[in-house]
mmCIF file of C-alpha atoms and ligand atoms in Angstrom:
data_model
loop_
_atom_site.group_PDB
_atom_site.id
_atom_site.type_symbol
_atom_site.label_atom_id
_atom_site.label_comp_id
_atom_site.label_asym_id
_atom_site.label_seq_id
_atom_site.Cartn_x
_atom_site.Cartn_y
_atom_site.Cartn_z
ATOM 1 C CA UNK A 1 -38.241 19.669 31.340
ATOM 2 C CA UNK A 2 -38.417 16.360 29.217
ATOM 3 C CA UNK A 3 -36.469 15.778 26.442
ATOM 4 C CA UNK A 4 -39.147 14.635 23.460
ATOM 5 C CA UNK A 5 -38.703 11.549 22.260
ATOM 6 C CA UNK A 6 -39.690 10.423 18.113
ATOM 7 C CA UNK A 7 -39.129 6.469 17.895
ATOM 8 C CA UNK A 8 -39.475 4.941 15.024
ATOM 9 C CA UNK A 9 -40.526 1.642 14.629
ATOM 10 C CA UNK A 10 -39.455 -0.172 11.685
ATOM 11 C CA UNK A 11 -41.468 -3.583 12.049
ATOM 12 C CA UNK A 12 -41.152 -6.358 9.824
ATOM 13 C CA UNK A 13 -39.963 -3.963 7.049
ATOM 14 C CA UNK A 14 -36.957 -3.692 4.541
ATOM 15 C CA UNK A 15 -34.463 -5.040 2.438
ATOM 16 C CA UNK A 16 -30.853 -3.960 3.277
ATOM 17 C CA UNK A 17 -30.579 -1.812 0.517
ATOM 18 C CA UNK A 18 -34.064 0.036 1.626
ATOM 19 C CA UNK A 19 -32.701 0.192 4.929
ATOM 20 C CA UNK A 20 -29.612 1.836 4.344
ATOM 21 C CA UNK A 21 -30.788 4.464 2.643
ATOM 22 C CA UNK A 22 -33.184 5.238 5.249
ATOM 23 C CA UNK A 23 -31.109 4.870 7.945
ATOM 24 C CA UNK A 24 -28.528 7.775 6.109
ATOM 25 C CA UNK A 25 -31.476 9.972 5.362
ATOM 26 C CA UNK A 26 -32.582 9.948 8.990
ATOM 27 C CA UNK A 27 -29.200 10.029 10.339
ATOM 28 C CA UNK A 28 -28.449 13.412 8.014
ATOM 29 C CA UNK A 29 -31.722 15.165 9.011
ATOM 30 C CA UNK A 30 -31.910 14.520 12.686
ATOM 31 C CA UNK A 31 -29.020 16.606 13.243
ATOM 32 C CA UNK A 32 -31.262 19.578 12.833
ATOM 33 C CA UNK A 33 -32.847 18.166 15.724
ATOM 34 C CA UNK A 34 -30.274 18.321 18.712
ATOM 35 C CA UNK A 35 -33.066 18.672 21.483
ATOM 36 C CA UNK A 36 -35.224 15.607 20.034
ATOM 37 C CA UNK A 37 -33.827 12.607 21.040
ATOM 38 C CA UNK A 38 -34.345 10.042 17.705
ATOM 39 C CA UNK A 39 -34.590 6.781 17.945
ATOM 40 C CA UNK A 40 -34.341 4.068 15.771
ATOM 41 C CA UNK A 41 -35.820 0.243 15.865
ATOM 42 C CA UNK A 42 -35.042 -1.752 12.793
ATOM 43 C CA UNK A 43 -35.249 -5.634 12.749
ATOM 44 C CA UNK A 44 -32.471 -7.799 14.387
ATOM 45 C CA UNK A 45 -30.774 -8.888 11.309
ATOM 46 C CA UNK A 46 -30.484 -4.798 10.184
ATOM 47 C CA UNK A 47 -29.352 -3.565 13.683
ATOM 48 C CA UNK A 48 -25.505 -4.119 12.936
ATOM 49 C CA UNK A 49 -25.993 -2.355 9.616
ATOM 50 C CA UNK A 50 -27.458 0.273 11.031
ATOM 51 C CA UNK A 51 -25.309 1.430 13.749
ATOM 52 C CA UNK A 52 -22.458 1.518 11.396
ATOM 53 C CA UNK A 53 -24.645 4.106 9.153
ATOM 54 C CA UNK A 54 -25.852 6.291 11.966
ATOM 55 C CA UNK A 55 -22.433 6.073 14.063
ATOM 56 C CA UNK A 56 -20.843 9.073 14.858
ATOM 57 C CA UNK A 57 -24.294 11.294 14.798
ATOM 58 C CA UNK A 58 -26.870 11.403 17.235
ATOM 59 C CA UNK A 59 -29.755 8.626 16.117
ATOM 60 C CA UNK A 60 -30.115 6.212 18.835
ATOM 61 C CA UNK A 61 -30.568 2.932 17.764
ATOM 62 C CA UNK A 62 -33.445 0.578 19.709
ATOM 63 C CA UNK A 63 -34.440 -3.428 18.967
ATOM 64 C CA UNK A 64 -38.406 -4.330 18.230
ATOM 65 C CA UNK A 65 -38.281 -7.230 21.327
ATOM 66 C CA UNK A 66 -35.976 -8.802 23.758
ATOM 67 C CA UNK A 67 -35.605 -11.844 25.146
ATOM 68 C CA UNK A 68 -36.109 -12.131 29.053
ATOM 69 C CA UNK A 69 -32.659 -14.457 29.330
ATOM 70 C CA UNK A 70 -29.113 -12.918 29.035
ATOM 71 C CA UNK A 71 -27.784 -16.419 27.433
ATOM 72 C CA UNK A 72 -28.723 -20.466 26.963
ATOM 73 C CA UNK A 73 -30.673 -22.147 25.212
ATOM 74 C CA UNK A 74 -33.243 -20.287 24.093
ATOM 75 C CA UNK A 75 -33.633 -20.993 20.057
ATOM 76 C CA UNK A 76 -34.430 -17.535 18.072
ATOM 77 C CA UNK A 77 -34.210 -15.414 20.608
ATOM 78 C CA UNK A 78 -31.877 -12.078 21.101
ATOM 79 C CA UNK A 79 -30.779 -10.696 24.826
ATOM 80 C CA UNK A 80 -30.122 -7.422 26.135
ATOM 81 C CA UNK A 81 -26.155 -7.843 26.265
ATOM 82 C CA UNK A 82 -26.050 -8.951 22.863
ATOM 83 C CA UNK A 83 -28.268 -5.874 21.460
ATOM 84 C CA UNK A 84 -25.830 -3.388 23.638
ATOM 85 C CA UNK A 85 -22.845 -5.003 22.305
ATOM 86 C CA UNK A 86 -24.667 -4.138 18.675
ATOM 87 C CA UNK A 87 -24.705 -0.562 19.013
ATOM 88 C CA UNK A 88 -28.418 -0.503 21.058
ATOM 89 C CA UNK A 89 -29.754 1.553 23.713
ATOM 90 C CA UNK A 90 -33.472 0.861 23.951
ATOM 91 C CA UNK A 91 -35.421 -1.938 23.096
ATOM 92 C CA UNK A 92 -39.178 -1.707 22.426
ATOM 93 C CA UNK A 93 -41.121 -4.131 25.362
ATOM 94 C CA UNK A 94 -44.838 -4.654 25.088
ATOM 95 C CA UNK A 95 -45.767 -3.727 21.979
ATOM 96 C CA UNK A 96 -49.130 -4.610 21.452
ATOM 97 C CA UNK A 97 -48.124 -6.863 18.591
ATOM 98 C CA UNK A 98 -45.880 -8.714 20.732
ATOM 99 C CA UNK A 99 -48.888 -9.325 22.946
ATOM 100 C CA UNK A 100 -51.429 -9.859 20.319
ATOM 101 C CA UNK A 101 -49.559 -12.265 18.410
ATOM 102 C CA UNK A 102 -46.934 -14.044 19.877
ATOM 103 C CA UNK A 103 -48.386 -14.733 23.486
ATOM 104 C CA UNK A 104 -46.492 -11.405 25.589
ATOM 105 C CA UNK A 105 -48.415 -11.098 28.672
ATOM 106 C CA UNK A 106 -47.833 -8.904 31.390
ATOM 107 C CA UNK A 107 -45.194 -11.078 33.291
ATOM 108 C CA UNK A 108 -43.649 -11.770 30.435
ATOM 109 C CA UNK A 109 -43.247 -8.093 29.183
ATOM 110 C CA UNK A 110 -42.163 -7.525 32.974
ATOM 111 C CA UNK A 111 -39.675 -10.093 32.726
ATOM 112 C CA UNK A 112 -38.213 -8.826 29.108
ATOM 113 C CA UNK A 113 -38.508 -5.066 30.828
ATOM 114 C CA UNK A 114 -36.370 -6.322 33.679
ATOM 115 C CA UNK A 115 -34.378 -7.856 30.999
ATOM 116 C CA UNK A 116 -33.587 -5.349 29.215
ATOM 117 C CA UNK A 117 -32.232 -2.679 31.786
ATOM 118 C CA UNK A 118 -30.210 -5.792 33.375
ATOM 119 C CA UNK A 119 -28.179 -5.543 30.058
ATOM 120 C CA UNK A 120 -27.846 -2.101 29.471
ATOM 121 C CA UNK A 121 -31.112 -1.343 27.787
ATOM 122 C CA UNK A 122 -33.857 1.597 28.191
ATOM 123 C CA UNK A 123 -37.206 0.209 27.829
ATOM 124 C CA UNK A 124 -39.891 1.290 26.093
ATOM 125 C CA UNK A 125 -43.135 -0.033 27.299
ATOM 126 C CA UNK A 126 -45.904 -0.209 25.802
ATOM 127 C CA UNK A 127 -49.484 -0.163 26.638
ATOM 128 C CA UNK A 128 -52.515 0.130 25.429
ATOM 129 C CA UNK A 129 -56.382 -0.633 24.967
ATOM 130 C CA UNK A 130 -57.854 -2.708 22.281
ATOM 131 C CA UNK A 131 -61.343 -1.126 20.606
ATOM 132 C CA UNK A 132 -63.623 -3.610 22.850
ATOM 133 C CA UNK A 133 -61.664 -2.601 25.582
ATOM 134 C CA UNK A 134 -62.044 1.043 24.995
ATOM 135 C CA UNK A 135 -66.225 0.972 24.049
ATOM 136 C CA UNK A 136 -66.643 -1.337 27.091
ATOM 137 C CA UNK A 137 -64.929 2.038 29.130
ATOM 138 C CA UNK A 138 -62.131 0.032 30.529
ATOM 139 C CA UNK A 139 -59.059 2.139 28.780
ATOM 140 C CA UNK A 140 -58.189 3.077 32.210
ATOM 141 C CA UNK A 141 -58.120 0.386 33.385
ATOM 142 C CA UNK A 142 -56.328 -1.745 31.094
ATOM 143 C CA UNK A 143 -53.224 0.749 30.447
ATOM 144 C CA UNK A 144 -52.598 1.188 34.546
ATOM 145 C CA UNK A 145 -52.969 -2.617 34.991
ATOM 146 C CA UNK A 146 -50.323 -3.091 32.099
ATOM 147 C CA UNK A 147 -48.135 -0.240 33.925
ATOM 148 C CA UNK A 148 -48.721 -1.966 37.366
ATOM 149 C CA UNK A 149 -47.744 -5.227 36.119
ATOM 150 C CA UNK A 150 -44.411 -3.698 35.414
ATOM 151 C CA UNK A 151 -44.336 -1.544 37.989
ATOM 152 C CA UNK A 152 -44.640 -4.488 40.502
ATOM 153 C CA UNK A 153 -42.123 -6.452 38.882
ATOM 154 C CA UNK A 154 -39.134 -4.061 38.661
ATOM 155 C CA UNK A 155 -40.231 -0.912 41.032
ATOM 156 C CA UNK A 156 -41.320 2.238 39.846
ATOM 157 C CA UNK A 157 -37.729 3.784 40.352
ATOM 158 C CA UNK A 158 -37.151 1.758 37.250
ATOM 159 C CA UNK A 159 -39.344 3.986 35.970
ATOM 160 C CA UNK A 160 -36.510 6.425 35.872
ATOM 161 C CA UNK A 161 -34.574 4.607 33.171
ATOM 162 C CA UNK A 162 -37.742 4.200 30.857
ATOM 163 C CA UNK A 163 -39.600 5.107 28.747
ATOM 164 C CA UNK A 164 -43.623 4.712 28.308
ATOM 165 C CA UNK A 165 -45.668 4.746 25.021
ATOM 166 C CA UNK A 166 -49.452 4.633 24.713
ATOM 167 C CA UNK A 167 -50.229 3.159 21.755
ATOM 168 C CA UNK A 168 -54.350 1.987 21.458
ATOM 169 C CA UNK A 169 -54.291 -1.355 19.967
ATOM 170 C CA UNK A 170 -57.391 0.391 17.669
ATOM 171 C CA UNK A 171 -54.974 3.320 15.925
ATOM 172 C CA UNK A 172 -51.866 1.003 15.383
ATOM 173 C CA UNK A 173 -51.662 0.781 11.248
ATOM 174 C CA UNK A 174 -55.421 1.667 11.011
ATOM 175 C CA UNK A 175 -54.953 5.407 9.894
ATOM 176 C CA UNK A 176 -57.419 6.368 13.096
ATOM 177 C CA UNK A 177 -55.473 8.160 15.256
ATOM 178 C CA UNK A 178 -56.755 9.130 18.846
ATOM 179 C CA UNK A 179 -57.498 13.049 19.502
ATOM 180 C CA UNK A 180 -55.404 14.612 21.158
ATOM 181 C CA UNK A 181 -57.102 15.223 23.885
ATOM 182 C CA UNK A 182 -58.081 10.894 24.080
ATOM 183 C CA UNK A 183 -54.363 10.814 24.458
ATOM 184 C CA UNK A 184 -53.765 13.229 26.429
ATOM 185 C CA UNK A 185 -56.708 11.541 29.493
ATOM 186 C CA UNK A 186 -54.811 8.285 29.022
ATOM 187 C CA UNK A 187 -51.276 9.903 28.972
ATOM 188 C CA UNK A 188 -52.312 12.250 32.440
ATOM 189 C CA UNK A 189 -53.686 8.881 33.691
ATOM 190 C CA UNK A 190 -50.182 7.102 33.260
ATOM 191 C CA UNK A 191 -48.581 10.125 34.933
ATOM 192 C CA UNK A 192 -51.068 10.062 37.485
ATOM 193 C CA UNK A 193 -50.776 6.229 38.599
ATOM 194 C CA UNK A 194 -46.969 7.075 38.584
ATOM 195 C CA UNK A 195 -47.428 9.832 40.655
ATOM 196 C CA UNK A 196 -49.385 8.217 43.187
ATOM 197 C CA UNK A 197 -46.314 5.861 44.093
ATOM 198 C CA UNK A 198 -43.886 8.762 43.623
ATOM 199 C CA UNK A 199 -44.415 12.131 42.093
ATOM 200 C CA UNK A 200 -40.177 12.982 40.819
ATOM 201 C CA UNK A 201 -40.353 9.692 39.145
ATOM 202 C CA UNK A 202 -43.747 11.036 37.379
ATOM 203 C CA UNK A 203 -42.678 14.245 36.565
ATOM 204 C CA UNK A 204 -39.912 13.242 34.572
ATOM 205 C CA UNK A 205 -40.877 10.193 32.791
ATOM 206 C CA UNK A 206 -41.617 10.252 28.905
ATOM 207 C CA UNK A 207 -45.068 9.045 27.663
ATOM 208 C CA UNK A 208 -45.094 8.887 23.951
ATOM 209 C CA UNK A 209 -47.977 8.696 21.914
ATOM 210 C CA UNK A 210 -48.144 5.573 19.608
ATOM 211 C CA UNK A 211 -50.672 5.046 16.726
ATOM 212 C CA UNK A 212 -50.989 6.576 13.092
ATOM 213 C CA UNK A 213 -48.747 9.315 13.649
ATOM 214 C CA UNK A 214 -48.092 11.070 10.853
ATOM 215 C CA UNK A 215 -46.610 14.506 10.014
ATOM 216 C CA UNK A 216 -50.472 16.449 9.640
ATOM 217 C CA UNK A 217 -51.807 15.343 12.833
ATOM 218 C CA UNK A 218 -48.291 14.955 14.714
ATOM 219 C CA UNK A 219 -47.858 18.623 16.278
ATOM 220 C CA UNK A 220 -51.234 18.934 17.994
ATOM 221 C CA UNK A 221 -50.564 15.456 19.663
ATOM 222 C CA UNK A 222 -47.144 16.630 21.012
ATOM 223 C CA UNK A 223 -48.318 19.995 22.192
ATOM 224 C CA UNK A 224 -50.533 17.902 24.856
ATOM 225 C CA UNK A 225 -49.057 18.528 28.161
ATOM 226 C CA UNK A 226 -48.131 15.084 28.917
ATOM 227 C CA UNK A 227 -47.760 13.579 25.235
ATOM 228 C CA UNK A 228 -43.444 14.039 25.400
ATOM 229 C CA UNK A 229 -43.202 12.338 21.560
ATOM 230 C CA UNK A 230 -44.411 9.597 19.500
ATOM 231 C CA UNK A 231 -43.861 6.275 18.430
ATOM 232 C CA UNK A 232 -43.827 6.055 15.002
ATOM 233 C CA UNK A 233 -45.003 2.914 12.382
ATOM 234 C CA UNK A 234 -45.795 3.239 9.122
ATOM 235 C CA UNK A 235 -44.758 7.005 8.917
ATOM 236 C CA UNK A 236 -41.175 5.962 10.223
ATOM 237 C CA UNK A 237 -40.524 3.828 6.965
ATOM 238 C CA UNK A 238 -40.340 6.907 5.206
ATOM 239 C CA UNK A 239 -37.498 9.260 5.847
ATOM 240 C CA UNK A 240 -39.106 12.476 5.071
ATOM 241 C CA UNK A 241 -42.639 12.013 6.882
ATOM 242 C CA UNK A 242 -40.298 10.412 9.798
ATOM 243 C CA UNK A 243 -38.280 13.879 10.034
ATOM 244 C CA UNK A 244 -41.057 16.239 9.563
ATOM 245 C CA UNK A 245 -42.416 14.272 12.973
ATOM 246 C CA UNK A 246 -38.987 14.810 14.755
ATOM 247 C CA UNK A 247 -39.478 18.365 13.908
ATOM 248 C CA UNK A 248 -42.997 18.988 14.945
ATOM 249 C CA UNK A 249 -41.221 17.470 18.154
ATOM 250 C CA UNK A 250 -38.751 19.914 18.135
ATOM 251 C CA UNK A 251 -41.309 22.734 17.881
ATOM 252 C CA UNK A 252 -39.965 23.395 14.567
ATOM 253 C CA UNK A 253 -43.520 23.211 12.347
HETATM 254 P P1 PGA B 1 -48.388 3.099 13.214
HETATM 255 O O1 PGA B 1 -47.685 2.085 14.254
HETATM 256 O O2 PGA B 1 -47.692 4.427 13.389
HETATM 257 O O3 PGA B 1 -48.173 2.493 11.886
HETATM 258 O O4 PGA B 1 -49.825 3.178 13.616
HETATM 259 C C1 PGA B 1 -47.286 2.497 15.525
HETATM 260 C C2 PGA B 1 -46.670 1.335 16.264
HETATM 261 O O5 PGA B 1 -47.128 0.197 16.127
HETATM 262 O O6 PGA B 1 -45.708 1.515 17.035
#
């Protein structure tokens, strides 16, 4: 079956020092968690730091953003080869900050997608609905367009090297988290419009949940059939909430 996944994504957050020490803590307690697969995403100018802290255990280490080129001139941003050659494996495409704030639209989040596995990277997209967009009843809608946008782009046998995470615009840093069983429709709907183009690629792609995850409410979202982890803001900047979520991934609590 699928592996859970608990990201954590660290945003524009912490000081070196602050950084360190959570990088340690979650590097030490993850490895009670060898059938979670942990994931990191601190900002650029930590990511060096932190793969020397976490080497030699299991915490994957992830960038926030990517840029679509491999090199050139292209002032501020960071590619896929340079990320790899930092110790990454993922990078974080999508997110709805990205696309909220600084202009990423779907062909651009295809592009930086397409990007990303050219250089070595494992996506994860992100999608979600905003709260207009989910009281005018176009959820639906919105997520498979966001999927099909990529899905058009790069194929969905790409799909196979990815990861996806719903995260609704409306629970991101708001402390409203969706029920589990409003994640779980939009998660079976992401499976579903996979599985309409081709059901293996469905059945063994990760969907993680995204949006005020926190350790209380974290197990009933991951015992949804097609929730496979979380991504995780504001509780990830805090090693021990951030651990007590890898273990209600691992079945643990
Ligand atoms: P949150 O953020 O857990 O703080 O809601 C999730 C995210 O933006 O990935």
């Amino acid at each position: 079956m699928r592996t859970p996944m608990v990201a954590g994504n660290w945003k524009l957050n912490g000081t070196r020092e602050s950084v360190r020490e959570l990088s340690l803590a979650v590097a030490e307690g993850a490895k009670e968690f060898a059938d979670v697969d942990v994931l990191v995403c601190p900002v650029y100018v930590h990511i060096g730091d932190v793969a020397a802290n976490i080497e030699g255990g299991a915490v994957l280490l992830g960038a926030q953003d990517v840029a679509m080129q491999d090199e050139g001139a292209f002032t501020g941003e960071v590619s896929a080869p340079m990320l790899v050659e930092y110790g990454c494996t993922h990078v974080i495409v999508g997110h709805s900050e990205r696309r909220a704030l600084f202009g990423d639209d779907d062909a651009t989040v295809a592009a930086k997608f397409i990007a990303a596995q050219r250089g070595g990277l494992v996506p994860v997209l992100c999608v979600g609905e905003t709260l207009e967009e989910r009281e005018a009843g176009d959820t639906e809608a919105v997520v498979v367009r966001q999927l099909k946008a990529v899905i058009d782009a790069a194929g969905v046998q790409a799909l196979n090297n990815a990861v996806v995470a719903y995260e609704p615009v409306w629970a991101i840093g708001t402390g409203k988290t969706a029920s589990p069983e409003q994640a779980q429709a939009v998660h079976q709907s992401v499976r579903q419009t996979v599985a309409g183009i081709d059901a293996s690629v469905a059945q063994s792609l990760r969907v993680l949940y995204g949006g005020s995850v926190k350790a209380e409410n974290a197990r009933e979202l991951f015992a949804q059939a097609d929730i496979d982890g979380g991504l995780i803001g504001g509780a990830a900047l805090k090693s021990d909430e951030f651990l007590k979520i890898c273990s209600a991934a691992a079945g643990l609590e």
